[in-house]
mmCIF file of C-alpha atoms in Angstrom:
data_model
loop_
_atom_site.group_PDB
_atom_site.id
_atom_site.type_symbol
_atom_site.label_atom_id
_atom_site.label_comp_id
_atom_site.label_asym_id
_atom_site.label_seq_id
_atom_site.Cartn_x
_atom_site.Cartn_y
_atom_site.Cartn_z
ATOM 1 C CA UNK A 1 -0.274 -0.153 -0.587
ATOM 2 C CA UNK A 2 1.233 3.533 -1.103
ATOM 3 C CA UNK A 3 0.773 6.661 0.560
ATOM 4 C CA UNK A 4 -2.446 9.160 -1.900
ATOM 5 C CA UNK A 5 -2.968 12.917 -2.918
ATOM 6 C CA UNK A 6 -5.216 14.732 -0.267
ATOM 7 C CA UNK A 7 -7.563 15.113 -3.324
ATOM 8 C CA UNK A 8 -8.188 11.398 -4.212
ATOM 9 C CA UNK A 9 -10.309 9.412 -1.652
ATOM 10 C CA UNK A 10 -8.904 6.532 0.093
ATOM 11 C CA UNK A 11 -9.124 2.896 0.053
ATOM 12 C CA UNK A 12 -7.767 2.347 2.895
ATOM 13 C CA UNK A 13 -6.139 3.302 6.504
ATOM 14 C CA UNK A 14 -3.177 2.518 7.824
ATOM 15 C CA UNK A 15 -2.621 2.690 12.103
ATOM 16 C CA UNK A 16 0.677 1.861 14.124
ATOM 17 C CA UNK A 17 0.251 0.589 17.304
ATOM 18 C CA UNK A 18 2.356 -0.329 19.917
ATOM 19 C CA UNK A 19 3.129 -4.595 20.787
ATOM 20 C CA UNK A 20 -0.163 -5.756 23.386
ATOM 21 C CA UNK A 21 -3.500 -3.932 21.370
ATOM 22 C CA UNK A 22 -5.602 -6.467 19.973
ATOM 23 C CA UNK A 23 -7.528 -6.108 17.301
ATOM 24 C CA UNK A 24 -10.896 -6.985 17.019
ATOM 25 C CA UNK A 25 -12.718 -7.175 13.607
ATOM 26 C CA UNK A 26 -16.088 -5.505 13.832
ATOM 27 C CA UNK A 27 -17.574 -7.152 11.143
ATOM 28 C CA UNK A 28 -20.409 -9.884 11.632
ATOM 29 C CA UNK A 29 -18.996 -11.873 9.551
ATOM 30 C CA UNK A 30 -15.687 -12.054 11.341
ATOM 31 C CA UNK A 31 -16.638 -10.610 15.028
ATOM 32 C CA UNK A 32 -17.160 -14.036 16.601
ATOM 33 C CA UNK A 33 -13.361 -15.017 15.167
ATOM 34 C CA UNK A 34 -11.602 -12.038 16.596
ATOM 35 C CA UNK A 35 -13.333 -12.122 20.349
ATOM 36 C CA UNK A 36 -12.206 -15.997 20.479
ATOM 37 C CA UNK A 37 -8.990 -15.198 20.029
ATOM 38 C CA UNK A 38 -8.878 -13.046 21.870
ATOM 39 C CA UNK A 39 -10.796 -14.398 25.068
ATOM 40 C CA UNK A 40 -8.041 -18.264 23.614
ATOM 41 C CA UNK A 41 -5.020 -15.256 24.528
ATOM 42 C CA UNK A 42 -6.345 -14.734 27.587
ATOM 43 C CA UNK A 43 -6.757 -18.143 28.794
ATOM 44 C CA UNK A 44 -4.340 -20.012 27.495
ATOM 45 C CA UNK A 45 -2.954 -21.862 30.476
ATOM 46 C CA UNK A 46 -6.077 -21.768 32.890
ATOM 47 C CA UNK A 47 -8.612 -24.478 32.415
ATOM 48 C CA UNK A 48 -10.399 -23.450 36.061
ATOM 49 C CA UNK A 49 -12.685 -20.651 35.221
ATOM 50 C CA UNK A 50 -14.736 -21.369 32.505
ATOM 51 C CA UNK A 51 -17.417 -19.237 34.177
ATOM 52 C CA UNK A 52 -15.040 -15.891 33.160
ATOM 53 C CA UNK A 53 -13.970 -16.907 30.377
ATOM 54 C CA UNK A 54 -17.681 -17.565 28.789
ATOM 55 C CA UNK A 55 -18.603 -14.040 30.540
ATOM 56 C CA UNK A 56 -15.696 -12.219 29.095
ATOM 57 C CA UNK A 57 -16.403 -14.101 25.253
ATOM 58 C CA UNK A 58 -20.126 -12.264 26.019
ATOM 59 C CA UNK A 59 -19.182 -9.142 27.514
ATOM 60 C CA UNK A 60 -16.380 -8.802 24.160
ATOM 61 C CA UNK A 61 -19.483 -9.670 21.848
ATOM 62 C CA UNK A 62 -21.511 -7.139 23.615
ATOM 63 C CA UNK A 63 -19.369 -4.158 23.319
ATOM 64 C CA UNK A 64 -18.802 -5.008 19.946
ATOM 65 C CA UNK A 65 -21.877 -5.091 18.828
ATOM 66 C CA UNK A 66 -22.518 -2.195 20.108
ATOM 67 C CA UNK A 67 -19.911 -0.704 18.125
ATOM 68 C CA UNK A 68 -20.896 -2.425 14.637
ATOM 69 C CA UNK A 69 -24.357 -0.450 15.198
ATOM 70 C CA UNK A 70 -23.006 3.202 15.729
ATOM 71 C CA UNK A 71 -21.142 2.946 12.761
ATOM 72 C CA UNK A 72 -17.723 0.768 14.464
ATOM 73 C CA UNK A 73 -14.630 -0.548 11.863
ATOM 74 C CA UNK A 74 -12.293 -1.938 14.445
ATOM 75 C CA UNK A 75 -11.571 -1.779 18.026
ATOM 76 C CA UNK A 76 -8.702 -1.932 19.534
ATOM 77 C CA UNK A 77 -8.141 -2.952 22.797
ATOM 78 C CA UNK A 78 -4.835 -2.904 25.016
ATOM 79 C CA UNK A 79 -3.192 -6.030 26.488
ATOM 80 C CA UNK A 80 0.401 -4.696 28.282
ATOM 81 C CA UNK A 81 1.079 -5.317 31.324
ATOM 82 C CA UNK A 82 2.245 -2.889 33.793
ATOM 83 C CA UNK A 83 4.075 -5.297 36.295
ATOM 84 C CA UNK A 84 1.524 -7.805 37.628
ATOM 85 C CA UNK A 85 -1.408 -5.347 36.343
ATOM 86 C CA UNK A 86 -2.333 -5.390 32.746
ATOM 87 C CA UNK A 87 -3.053 -1.451 32.003
ATOM 88 C CA UNK A 88 -6.491 -0.864 30.510
ATOM 89 C CA UNK A 89 -7.227 0.853 27.184
ATOM 90 C CA UNK A 90 -8.892 0.620 24.165
ATOM 91 C CA UNK A 91 -9.424 2.821 20.883
ATOM 92 C CA UNK A 92 -12.336 2.452 18.417
ATOM 93 C CA UNK A 93 -12.324 3.226 14.607
ATOM 94 C CA UNK A 94 -15.308 4.918 12.920
ATOM 95 C CA UNK A 95 -16.752 5.897 9.789
ATOM 96 C CA UNK A 96 -18.263 9.191 11.517
ATOM 97 C CA UNK A 97 -21.750 9.814 9.959
ATOM 98 C CA UNK A 98 -21.608 12.703 6.295
ATOM 99 C CA UNK A 99 -23.350 15.290 7.899
ATOM 100 C CA UNK A 100 -22.491 17.856 5.246
ATOM 101 C CA UNK A 101 -22.688 18.326 1.425
ATOM 102 C CA UNK A 102 -18.864 19.145 1.316
ATOM 103 C CA UNK A 103 -15.682 18.774 3.380
ATOM 104 C CA UNK A 104 -15.882 20.419 6.614
ATOM 105 C CA UNK A 105 -13.277 22.481 7.549
ATOM 106 C CA UNK A 106 -10.929 20.941 10.466
ATOM 107 C CA UNK A 107 -11.386 24.423 12.050
ATOM 108 C CA UNK A 108 -15.139 24.589 12.263
ATOM 109 C CA UNK A 109 -15.422 21.341 13.487
ATOM 110 C CA UNK A 110 -13.324 22.144 15.865
ATOM 111 C CA UNK A 111 -16.037 25.298 16.899
ATOM 112 C CA UNK A 112 -18.878 23.250 16.756
ATOM 113 C CA UNK A 113 -17.703 20.636 18.968
ATOM 114 C CA UNK A 114 -16.272 22.970 21.430
ATOM 115 C CA UNK A 115 -20.294 23.962 21.291
ATOM 116 C CA UNK A 116 -21.481 20.972 21.812
ATOM 117 C CA UNK A 117 -19.861 20.515 25.433
ATOM 118 C CA UNK A 118 -22.160 19.462 28.073
ATOM 119 C CA UNK A 119 -22.723 22.220 31.074
ATOM 120 C CA UNK A 120 -20.387 21.893 33.238
ATOM 121 C CA UNK A 121 -18.006 20.275 30.563
ATOM 122 C CA UNK A 122 -15.042 21.090 29.467
ATOM 123 C CA UNK A 123 -13.420 19.488 27.006
ATOM 124 C CA UNK A 124 -10.304 20.415 25.335
ATOM 125 C CA UNK A 125 -10.709 21.228 21.373
ATOM 126 C CA UNK A 126 -7.899 21.849 19.408
ATOM 127 C CA UNK A 127 -6.981 21.066 15.678
ATOM 128 C CA UNK A 128 -3.280 19.343 15.197
ATOM 129 C CA UNK A 129 -1.427 18.165 12.066
ATOM 130 C CA UNK A 130 -0.668 14.497 11.786
ATOM 131 C CA UNK A 131 0.570 12.272 9.104
ATOM 132 C CA UNK A 132 -2.946 12.718 7.519
ATOM 133 C CA UNK A 133 -3.255 15.491 7.023
ATOM 134 C CA UNK A 134 -4.858 17.635 10.366
ATOM 135 C CA UNK A 135 -7.669 16.395 12.938
ATOM 136 C CA UNK A 136 -9.198 17.962 15.844
ATOM 137 C CA UNK A 137 -8.010 16.616 18.747
ATOM 138 C CA UNK A 138 -11.163 16.626 21.637
ATOM 139 C CA UNK A 139 -10.172 15.606 24.967
ATOM 140 C CA UNK A 140 -12.248 14.917 27.994
ATOM 141 C CA UNK A 141 -12.846 13.696 31.510
ATOM 142 C CA UNK A 142 -15.981 11.914 32.314
ATOM 143 C CA UNK A 143 -17.559 11.213 35.625
ATOM 144 C CA UNK A 144 -17.986 7.622 36.295
ATOM 145 C CA UNK A 145 -19.691 5.847 39.109
ATOM 146 C CA UNK A 146 -17.972 3.572 41.071
ATOM 147 C CA UNK A 147 -20.139 0.740 42.094
ATOM 148 C CA UNK A 148 -17.211 -0.586 44.733
ATOM 149 C CA UNK A 149 -17.633 2.296 46.737
ATOM 150 C CA UNK A 150 -21.151 2.046 46.789
ATOM 151 C CA UNK A 151 -23.620 4.824 44.444
ATOM 152 C CA UNK A 152 -22.762 8.629 45.581
ATOM 153 C CA UNK A 153 -18.504 7.668 44.982
ATOM 154 C CA UNK A 154 -17.216 8.391 41.267
ATOM 155 C CA UNK A 155 -13.640 8.422 39.636
ATOM 156 C CA UNK A 156 -13.539 9.757 36.487
ATOM 157 C CA UNK A 157 -12.458 8.093 32.612
ATOM 158 C CA UNK A 158 -10.317 10.074 30.823
ATOM 159 C CA UNK A 159 -11.033 10.292 26.472
ATOM 160 C CA UNK A 160 -9.057 11.393 23.393
ATOM 161 C CA UNK A 161 -10.464 11.408 20.321
ATOM 162 C CA UNK A 162 -9.111 12.377 17.298
ATOM 163 C CA UNK A 163 -11.463 13.722 13.561
ATOM 164 C CA UNK A 164 -9.695 13.283 10.325
ATOM 165 C CA UNK A 165 -10.855 14.107 7.647
ATOM 166 C CA UNK A 166 -11.247 11.517 4.510
ATOM 167 C CA UNK A 167 -9.426 13.046 1.548
ATOM 168 C CA UNK A 168 -12.075 13.395 -1.131
ATOM 169 C CA UNK A 169 -15.380 13.253 0.866
ATOM 170 C CA UNK A 170 -17.100 14.729 3.299
ATOM 171 C CA UNK A 171 -16.442 12.230 5.901
ATOM 172 C CA UNK A 172 -14.023 11.738 8.780
ATOM 173 C CA UNK A 173 -12.308 8.595 10.156
ATOM 174 C CA UNK A 174 -12.924 8.983 13.916
ATOM 175 C CA UNK A 175 -10.544 7.500 16.901
ATOM 176 C CA UNK A 176 -12.092 7.367 19.945
ATOM 177 C CA UNK A 177 -9.257 6.316 23.016
ATOM 178 C CA UNK A 178 -10.119 6.054 26.478
ATOM 179 C CA UNK A 179 -8.823 4.617 29.602
ATOM 180 C CA UNK A 180 -10.595 4.521 33.002
ATOM 181 C CA UNK A 181 -7.009 5.128 34.984
ATOM 182 C CA UNK A 182 -7.772 9.240 35.139
ATOM 183 C CA UNK A 183 -3.921 9.243 37.561
ATOM 184 C CA UNK A 184 -2.218 8.243 34.135
ATOM 185 C CA UNK A 185 -4.184 10.055 31.876
ATOM 186 C CA UNK A 186 -0.985 12.296 30.765
ATOM 187 C CA UNK A 187 0.506 9.279 29.688
ATOM 188 C CA UNK A 188 -1.614 8.165 28.611
ATOM 189 C CA UNK A 189 -3.579 10.535 26.487
ATOM 190 C CA UNK A 190 0.495 11.070 25.109
ATOM 191 C CA UNK A 191 0.243 7.563 23.089
ATOM 192 C CA UNK A 192 -2.986 8.060 21.916
ATOM 193 C CA UNK A 193 -1.589 11.633 20.371
ATOM 194 C CA UNK A 194 1.411 9.158 18.865
ATOM 195 C CA UNK A 195 -0.924 6.611 17.523
ATOM 196 C CA UNK A 196 -3.606 8.998 16.093
ATOM 197 C CA UNK A 197 -0.742 10.396 14.851
ATOM 198 C CA UNK A 198 0.683 7.765 12.578
ATOM 199 C CA UNK A 199 -2.708 7.349 11.031
ATOM 200 C CA UNK A 200 -2.362 7.453 6.543
ATOM 201 C CA UNK A 201 -4.162 6.794 4.150
ATOM 202 C CA UNK A 202 -3.569 4.231 2.153
ATOM 203 C CA UNK A 203 -4.905 3.436 -1.776
#
């Protein structure tokens, strides 16, 4: 595959991810095979936890089906380890719906996304240059209930979105990164930026 010119609609895209990230194809014809491969990898050598194994399989299939209904193309899950722990993070790649007859400049999209923020939400919105061209970056912090600590306790998840215009079309490729670990949010956001920065179009 080779890079394309900016005014030519691409046939595909390429992303570079670090070791330890697992790709789940969301197309119904390939979804279950991808999920089964991940489950078998995670439970390799563990034969005494069939209930947990099936629980994970069911949860992943549910998440994958939901992502596909929202226009998702691929879902990547982090299996990177830090000592005895797996660093939880995900990347959902989505082809954003066509809302305009003509391509929308990234600066206009950035203003629209900033204006759509929920009350009390202050997302960081900016236009960044990545390998695939100018993209709109949105970083959000979202309060999440913590069932382990009671309904009133909360923790925050962090997400980073990249809205990347698809050349020759009015569509955007949306990369949505997220992690529930707010204490390492800055480090994870740096990793997310590096992955998004590797995006290239191919013919």
